Amino acid sequence: MSKLLVIGTVAFDAIETPFGKTDKILGGAGTYIGLSASNFKNVDTGLVSIVGNDFPQEYFDLLHGKNINTEGIEVVKDGKTFFWSGKYHTNMNKRDTLVTELNVLEHFSPVVPEKYKDAEIVMLGNLHPLVQNAGLEQMTTKPKMVVLDTMDFWMDIALDDLKALLKKVDVITINDEEAQQLSGEYSLVKAAKVIHEMGPKYVVIKKGEHGALLFHEDKMFFAPALPLADVFDPTGAGDTFAGGFTGYLAQQGELSFENIKNAVIWGSNLASFTVEEFGVKRIAEVATEEVEQRLEKFKELTKFSL
C-alpha cells in the first residue's frame, strides 16, 4: 500500500449558514483530508494532529472505521481541542469568523510516527508554515510529492516562513484571492507563474463553486465544480478536495500531468459531497457507488467534440 501522511488540524466546529446551524461538531482540515482520502482503499493514511482530552472516543472510532491511522494524534491531558465557529453569508462564498480558540493547537509540534516517515505523498494541511515545515523535516525518505495548503492569514503574519517552505513543495493549493495576494498579480495565469517561480511545480487555484485551475509550466487544466441542487455547508470543501487529490495520487503512484489532472477531478468530485451536509457527515458516509456515479456526471459535464 502507498502511504499518505496528513498533517493538519483535528478540531471542533460550530457552523451557521442560511440553511441552519450546528452546535460543536467534528471538523478540522486534517479530518476532512483524511476522510476524503479514505475513499482510496489501497492507500495507508496516517494523520498527525493534536487534540485535548475533551475529544470524544466516538470521533476516534469514526477515523479508525475509515482505516485512518491516528497514532500521530497527540492527546493533551487537561487540554482543550481547537475550536472554530463561523457564519456564512447568503452567497456562501463569504463567511465571518465568530470564535477562534486555539487551545492545544497553540503549542502544537507535530511528531510523525516512524511508520510514516517514508510516506510517498505528504499533505501539509492549513497550519503555520513553521509547523508544516517541522513535520516535513522529520521525513527520512524524500517524498514523491509534497502538497501544501495555506491561506491569507499566514501570508499576512508569516510570509517569509511560507516562502521558505514553498521551496520544498511540489504542489500548492490555494483559492483565487490567496493566489492574487501571494503573487501580487490579478490575472490567475500570471499569478500561477509567479507562484511557480517560488518553488511549486504545480499550482492549484480553487474557485469554490466555479471549479479549480491547475497550472504546470506552460500547461493549464480546468475542472468544473458540479452544479448541485443543495449546498448546506461549504466548510471543509477545500480540505476534502486536498484529500481526494492526494489520495488519488497515492493510489496511482505515477505523478504524470495526466494523473494530476485526474486528481483534480477526484478532489472536486469528493468535495461536492461534503457541501451537501453540515460538517463531515456526508463525506464520512458517502458510498463507493455514489462516488463513481458522480464521476460519470463530471465526465458528461465536460465532454464535447470539435
Coordinates of C-alpha atoms in Angstrom, one line a residue:
M1 CA 0.0 0.0 0.0
S2 CA 1.1 3.5 -0.7
K3 CA 1.4 5.8 2.3
L4 CA -0.1 9.2 2.6
L5 CA 0.9 11.4 5.5
V6 CA -1.5 14.1 6.5
I7 CA -0.5 16.9 8.9
G8 CA -3.4 19.1 9.8
T9 CA -6.0 20.2 12.4
V10 CA -8.5 17.9 14.1
A11 CA -11.0 20.2 15.7
F12 CA -14.5 21.2 16.8
D13 CA -16.5 23.5 14.6
A14 CA -19.8 25.3 15.1
I15 CA -21.3 26.5 11.9
E16 CA -24.2 28.7 10.8
T17 CA -25.3 29.0 7.2
P18 CA -28.6 30.4 5.7
F19 CA -29.8 26.8 5.9
G20 CA -29.3 26.1 9.6
K21 CA -26.7 26.0 12.4
T22 CA -24.9 23.4 14.5
D23 CA -23.5 23.0 18.0
K24 CA -19.9 21.8 18.3
I25 CA -19.3 19.1 15.7
L26 CA -16.2 17.3 14.3
G27 CA -14.1 19.4 12.0
G28 CA -10.5 20.4 11.1
A29 CA -8.5 20.3 7.9
G30 CA -6.8 17.1 8.8
T31 CA -10.1 15.4 9.5
Y32 CA -11.6 16.3 6.1
I33 CA -8.4 15.4 4.3
G34 CA -8.2 12.0 6.0
L35 CA -11.9 11.1 5.5
S36 CA -11.7 12.1 1.8
A37 CA -8.5 10.1 1.2
S38 CA -10.1 7.1 2.9
N39 CA -12.1 6.6 -0.3
F40 CA -8.9 5.1 -1.9
K41 CA -8.8 1.6 -0.4
N42 CA -5.2 0.8 -1.1
V43 CA -3.8 4.0 0.5
D44 CA -2.5 3.8 4.1
T45 CA -3.3 7.2 5.5
G46 CA -1.7 8.5 8.7
L47 CA -3.0 11.6 10.4
V48 CA -0.7 13.9 12.6
S49 CA -2.5 16.4 14.8
I50 CA -3.3 17.4 18.4
V51 CA -6.5 17.3 20.5
G52 CA -7.5 17.8 24.1
N53 CA -8.9 15.2 26.4
D54 CA -12.3 16.6 25.6
F55 CA -12.1 14.9 22.2
P56 CA -14.7 12.1 22.3
Q57 CA -13.8 8.5 21.6
E58 CA -16.6 8.3 19.1
Y59 CA -14.7 10.6 16.8
F60 CA -11.6 8.4 17.1
D61 CA -13.8 5.4 16.3
L62 CA -15.1 7.2 13.2
L63 CA -11.5 7.8 11.9
H64 CA -10.5 4.2 12.8
G65 CA -13.5 2.9 11.0
K66 CA -12.2 4.7 7.8
N67 CA -8.8 3.0 8.3
I68 CA -7.2 6.3 9.2
N69 CA -4.1 5.7 11.4
T70 CA -4.3 8.1 14.4
E71 CA -1.1 7.1 16.1
G72 CA 0.2 10.6 15.3
I73 CA -2.7 12.5 17.0
E74 CA -1.4 13.7 20.3
V75 CA -4.0 13.8 23.2
V76 CA -3.1 16.5 25.7
K77 CA -4.3 15.7 29.2
D78 CA -6.3 18.5 30.7
G79 CA -6.1 20.3 27.3
K80 CA -9.0 21.6 25.2
T81 CA -9.3 20.8 21.4
F82 CA -9.1 23.6 18.9
F83 CA -12.5 25.3 18.3
W84 CA -13.7 27.4 15.4
S85 CA -17.1 29.0 14.9
G86 CA -18.2 30.7 11.7
K87 CA -21.3 32.2 10.0
Y88 CA -21.7 32.1 6.2
H89 CA -23.3 34.9 4.2
T90 CA -26.2 34.3 1.8
N91 CA -24.0 33.6 -1.2
M92 CA -21.9 31.1 0.8
N93 CA -18.7 32.3 -0.6
K94 CA -18.0 34.7 2.3
R95 CA -18.0 33.9 6.0
D96 CA -17.4 35.7 9.3
T97 CA -15.3 34.0 12.0
L98 CA -17.2 34.3 15.2
V99 CA -14.9 32.4 17.6
T100 CA -11.4 31.0 17.4
E101 CA -10.0 29.1 20.4
L102 CA -6.5 27.7 19.6
N103 CA -6.3 25.8 22.9
V104 CA -3.9 22.9 22.4
L105 CA -3.1 23.9 18.8
E106 CA -1.2 26.9 20.2
H107 CA 1.7 24.7 21.2
F108 CA 1.4 22.0 18.5
S109 CA 4.7 20.5 17.5
P110 CA 3.9 17.6 15.1
V111 CA 5.5 14.2 15.7
V112 CA 5.5 12.0 12.7
P113 CA 5.2 8.3 13.6
E114 CA 8.2 6.2 12.3
K115 CA 5.8 4.2 10.1
Y116 CA 5.0 7.3 8.0
K117 CA 8.5 8.9 7.8
D118 CA 8.9 7.3 4.4
A119 CA 5.4 8.2 3.0
E120 CA 5.3 8.7 -0.7
I121 CA 2.8 11.6 -0.5
V122 CA 2.8 14.3 2.2
M123 CA -0.2 16.6 2.6
L124 CA 0.5 19.7 4.7
G125 CA -2.9 21.0 5.8
N126 CA -3.5 24.6 6.6
L127 CA -1.3 25.5 9.6
H128 CA 1.5 27.9 10.4
P129 CA 4.3 27.4 7.9
L130 CA 6.8 26.6 10.7
V131 CA 4.6 23.8 12.0
Q132 CA 4.2 22.4 8.4
N133 CA 7.9 22.6 8.0
A134 CA 8.6 20.9 11.3
G135 CA 6.5 17.9 10.1
L136 CA 8.2 17.8 6.7
E137 CA 11.7 17.9 8.2
Q138 CA 11.0 14.6 10.0
M139 CA 10.7 12.6 6.8
T140 CA 13.6 10.1 6.4
T141 CA 12.9 9.5 2.7
K142 CA 12.3 12.2 0.2
P143 CA 8.5 12.1 -0.6
K144 CA 7.5 11.7 -4.3
M145 CA 5.2 14.7 -3.8
V146 CA 4.7 17.3 -1.1
V147 CA 1.4 19.2 -1.3
L148 CA 0.7 22.3 0.8
D149 CA -2.5 24.2 1.6
T150 CA -2.3 27.6 3.1
M151 CA -4.4 30.8 3.5
D152 CA -4.3 34.6 3.5
F153 CA -3.8 34.7 7.3
W154 CA -0.3 33.1 7.0
M155 CA 0.5 35.4 4.1
D156 CA -0.2 38.3 6.5
I157 CA 1.8 37.2 9.5
A158 CA 4.3 34.6 8.3
L159 CA 5.1 35.4 4.6
D160 CA 8.8 34.8 4.9
D161 CA 8.3 31.4 6.6
L162 CA 5.8 30.5 3.9
K163 CA 8.1 31.5 1.1
A164 CA 10.9 29.4 2.6
L165 CA 8.7 26.4 2.8
L166 CA 7.4 26.8 -0.8
K167 CA 10.9 26.0 -2.0
K168 CA 10.4 22.4 -0.6
V169 CA 6.9 21.9 -2.0
D170 CA 5.7 20.3 -5.3
V171 CA 2.1 21.4 -5.2
I172 CA 0.3 24.4 -3.6
T173 CA -3.5 24.6 -3.3
I174 CA -5.0 28.0 -2.6
N175 CA -8.1 29.9 -3.6
D176 CA -8.1 32.7 -6.2
E177 CA -7.9 35.6 -3.8
E178 CA -5.0 34.0 -2.0
A179 CA -3.2 33.4 -5.3
Q180 CA -3.6 37.0 -6.1
Q181 CA -2.3 38.1 -2.7
L182 CA 0.7 35.8 -2.7
S183 CA 1.8 36.7 -6.2
G184 CA 0.7 40.3 -6.4
E185 CA -0.9 39.6 -9.7
Y186 CA -4.6 39.9 -10.6
S187 CA -4.5 37.6 -13.5
L188 CA -4.6 34.0 -12.3
V189 CA -2.4 32.9 -15.2
K190 CA 0.2 35.4 -14.2
A191 CA -0.3 34.6 -10.5
A192 CA 0.4 30.9 -11.1
K193 CA 3.6 31.7 -13.0
V194 CA 4.9 33.9 -10.1
I195 CA 4.0 31.2 -7.5
H196 CA 5.6 28.5 -9.7
E197 CA 8.8 30.5 -9.6
M198 CA 8.6 30.4 -5.7
G199 CA 9.1 26.6 -5.8
P200 CA 5.9 24.6 -6.5
K201 CA 5.9 22.7 -9.8
Y202 CA 2.1 22.6 -9.8
V203 CA -0.2 25.4 -8.7
V204 CA -3.9 24.5 -8.0
I205 CA -6.2 27.5 -7.7
K206 CA -9.5 26.7 -6.2
K207 CA -12.5 28.9 -7.2
G208 CA -15.2 27.4 -5.0
E209 CA -18.4 26.8 -6.8
H210 CA -16.6 27.8 -10.0
G211 CA -14.2 24.8 -10.0
A212 CA -10.4 24.6 -9.9
L213 CA -7.5 25.5 -12.2
L214 CA -4.3 23.5 -12.5
F215 CA -1.1 25.1 -13.8
H216 CA 2.2 23.3 -14.6
E217 CA 4.9 25.0 -16.7
D218 CA 3.0 26.1 -19.9
K219 CA 0.1 23.7 -19.3
M220 CA -3.3 24.5 -17.9
F221 CA -6.3 22.4 -16.9
F222 CA -9.7 23.4 -15.6
A223 CA -12.0 21.2 -13.6
P224 CA -15.6 22.5 -13.0
A225 CA -17.5 22.2 -9.8
L226 CA -20.5 20.0 -10.2
P227 CA -23.7 22.1 -10.1
L228 CA -25.7 20.9 -7.0
A229 CA -29.3 21.3 -6.0
D230 CA -28.5 21.5 -2.3
V231 CA -25.5 23.2 -0.8
F232 CA -25.8 23.4 3.0
D233 CA -22.2 24.0 4.3
P234 CA -19.0 24.7 2.3
T235 CA -16.8 24.2 5.4
G236 CA -14.1 21.7 4.6
A237 CA -14.7 21.6 0.9
G238 CA -11.2 22.7 0.1
D239 CA -9.7 20.2 2.5
T240 CA -11.9 17.4 1.1
F241 CA -10.5 18.4 -2.3
A242 CA -7.0 18.1 -1.0
G243 CA -7.8 14.6 0.4
G244 CA -9.2 13.4 -2.9
F245 CA -6.3 15.0 -4.8
T246 CA -3.6 13.4 -2.7
G247 CA -5.4 10.1 -2.1
Y248 CA -5.8 9.6 -5.8
L249 CA -2.1 10.3 -6.5
A250 CA -1.1 8.0 -3.6
Q251 CA -3.2 5.2 -5.2
Q252 CA -1.9 5.7 -8.7
G253 CA 1.8 6.1 -7.8
E254 CA 2.7 7.7 -11.1
L255 CA 2.8 11.5 -10.9
S256 CA 2.3 12.4 -14.6
F257 CA 0.5 15.6 -15.6
E258 CA -2.4 13.4 -16.8
N259 CA -2.7 11.7 -13.4
I260 CA -2.6 15.1 -11.7
K261 CA -5.4 16.3 -13.9
N262 CA -7.4 13.3 -12.8
A263 CA -6.5 14.0 -9.2
V264 CA -8.1 17.5 -9.6
I265 CA -11.3 15.9 -10.9
W266 CA -11.3 13.4 -8.0
G267 CA -10.8 16.2 -5.5
S268 CA -13.6 18.2 -7.0
N269 CA -15.8 15.2 -7.1
L270 CA -15.4 14.3 -3.4
A271 CA -15.7 18.0 -2.4
S272 CA -19.1 18.1 -4.0
F273 CA -20.4 15.6 -1.4
T274 CA -19.0 17.5 1.6
V275 CA -21.1 20.6 0.9
E276 CA -24.4 18.6 0.9
E277 CA -24.5 18.2 4.7
F278 CA -23.1 20.1 7.8
G279 CA -19.6 19.2 8.8
V280 CA -18.1 15.8 7.9
K281 CA -21.4 13.9 7.9
R282 CA -21.7 13.4 4.1
I283 CA -18.1 12.7 3.3
A284 CA -17.9 10.2 6.2
E285 CA -20.9 8.3 4.9
V286 CA -20.5 8.5 1.1
A287 CA -20.7 5.1 -0.7
T288 CA -18.3 4.0 -3.4
E289 CA -21.2 3.6 -5.8
E290 CA -22.2 7.3 -5.3
V291 CA -18.6 8.5 -5.9
E292 CA -18.4 6.5 -9.1
Q293 CA -21.8 7.7 -10.4
R294 CA -20.9 11.3 -9.7
L295 CA -17.6 10.9 -11.5
E296 CA -19.7 10.0 -14.6
K297 CA -21.6 13.2 -14.1
F298 CA -18.3 15.1 -14.2
K299 CA -17.4 13.3 -17.4
E300 CA -20.7 14.2 -19.0
L301 CA -20.4 17.8 -17.8
T302 CA -17.1 18.3 -19.7
K303 CA -17.4 16.0 -22.6
F304 CA -17.6 17.6 -26.1
S305 CA -16.2 17.1 -29.6
L306 CA -14.9 19.5 -32.2

